[in-house]
Amino acid sequence: MVLLGKIALGITGTMLAGVGAICSQGMIEVNVVERQPEVHHVYVIAPAMLVPIVTHFIPRHDLGDASQQLRPYMPTIRAALDQLQETEDFVMVDVKDRKQHVEVQKIGGSLVIDVKDENETVHVETPVRMISSTLEQLADKESATAD
Amino acid sequence: MRKATQLAGAVCLLVASVSGMAASVLAAPPPERYLHVKVEDAKEGESVNVNLPLSIAEKILPTVNKGELRDGHVTINKSDLDGIDVKGLLDAIRTAPDNEFVTVKQKDEDVRIAKSNGNLIVHVRSTGQEKQNVDITIPLKVVDALFSTAKDNELNIGAALHELSDAGDALLVTVQDASQHVRVWVDSKSSSD
């Protein structure tokens, strides 16, 4: 009985540690509400850590072009994302017209994109660290193919 | 004797806490400065606001190496300078008292260049078919930083950005035409409102 308890405790501890590790880079949140012609609501929340992991398993030949195009811009992207994590929250871009409102903000450790118009509302929230590690993965893939 | 010890202890604690507070105030990083660009089109009912922390701009700049921009420096074609000693010109403006230096009046355009309160000011008024007012106010320190390189035909954008982040709140550029209004300014607010 004591042994079973220890095993259960071990499994629970491992699961909690796993969940903690997976959620350590924050969560990606996507919320889409479509009002016309029919009402649709899509809400996805997923651990951000999964994205660079999934990127790692994408076949190199499928990413060849994307990686090649990305690579020259990596020093700039790296500098921007590193500094973005250091800065306080701010509104990067705000575009309004009579029908649409687009806002890109840095909130906490995340990049938040909100699009609102008559027919739909889109909210995407992605941790900056996840964007950084995913792009690094993509760039590394390019260097692996180049070698 | 015991009271004296207690008093000494209290004084020591007070001094330590005050010096700790002073140290934290002194060590606090300066507030983030933002470059704001706002474009409003009354005719189309559109508005675009872009806010860029100057610290990000300063970090990104040295990584961009394209065309004439290398390591935060822009090279100007010597033929474009047409033999003008820009540094000498700037030195003359810096040491001169506040004044209007250039006034050009044409049929449908007036251009004025002046120095006022440590700023270089350019006003352009177009009264032709496309009416347009352009006002540029650049702190002279920023202009100096821009031309602070050893080479005569190089602009040091990095140094200018750094100087801009040290300067106070400033309205840099406004452009107004029949429908559009463009503003570029620097302050410590994280949004354009």
XYZ file of C-alpha atoms in Angstrom, chain A residues 28-109:
82
model
C -0.165 30.916 -27.001
C -3.697 32.186 -27.131
C -5.797 32.524 -30.273
C -9.338 33.796 -30.077
C -11.364 34.330 -33.245
C -14.973 35.444 -33.171
C -16.740 35.580 -36.529
C -20.100 37.316 -36.564
C -21.133 37.197 -40.197
C -22.473 35.367 -42.144
C -22.660 32.900 -39.250
C -21.414 33.160 -35.728
C -18.248 31.103 -35.166
C -15.997 31.120 -32.166
C -12.554 29.540 -32.214
C -10.506 29.607 -29.036
C -7.141 27.852 -28.799
C -4.725 27.969 -25.918
C -1.518 25.927 -26.115
C 1.863 25.816 -24.379
C 4.298 28.015 -26.310
C 7.119 25.502 -25.789
C 5.440 23.089 -28.198
C 6.015 25.399 -31.189
C 9.855 25.229 -31.308
C 9.623 21.492 -30.535
C 7.232 20.959 -33.456
C 9.442 23.166 -35.668
C 12.342 20.861 -34.859
C 10.514 17.914 -36.441
C 9.498 19.677 -39.664
C 11.496 18.141 -42.522
C 14.399 20.359 -43.623
C 13.456 20.291 -47.306
C 10.040 21.755 -46.470
C 11.648 24.708 -44.724
C 14.585 25.280 -47.041
C 13.366 28.516 -48.637
C 11.875 30.024 -45.496
C 15.054 29.427 -43.542
C 17.253 30.796 -46.291
C 15.196 33.978 -46.513
C 15.129 34.363 -42.741
C 18.819 33.905 -42.074
C 20.179 37.327 -43.204
C 17.681 39.052 -40.922
C 18.444 36.946 -37.829
C 20.919 39.389 -36.191
C 18.325 42.164 -36.489
C 15.464 39.945 -35.298
C 17.599 38.655 -32.408
C 18.534 42.192 -31.298
C 14.932 43.382 -31.591
C 13.409 40.452 -29.689
C 16.076 40.543 -26.956
C 15.457 44.236 -26.377
C 11.692 43.778 -26.665
C 11.789 41.441 -23.675
C 13.620 44.095 -21.660
C 11.281 46.999 -22.424
C 8.128 47.880 -20.533
C 4.687 47.295 -22.053
C 3.855 49.521 -25.015
C 1.666 49.841 -28.103
C 3.834 49.192 -31.142
C 1.353 49.810 -33.924
C -2.187 51.118 -33.912
C -4.059 51.404 -37.208
C -7.648 52.610 -37.389
C -9.938 53.245 -40.292
C -13.698 53.507 -40.497
C -14.168 49.743 -40.513
C -11.128 48.189 -38.893
C -8.890 48.572 -35.900
C -5.543 46.765 -35.718
C -3.339 46.941 -32.650
C 0.021 45.313 -31.973
C 1.189 45.577 -28.374
C 3.815 44.210 -26.078
C 2.122 43.107 -22.873
C 4.141 41.330 -20.220
C 6.402 38.892 -22.030
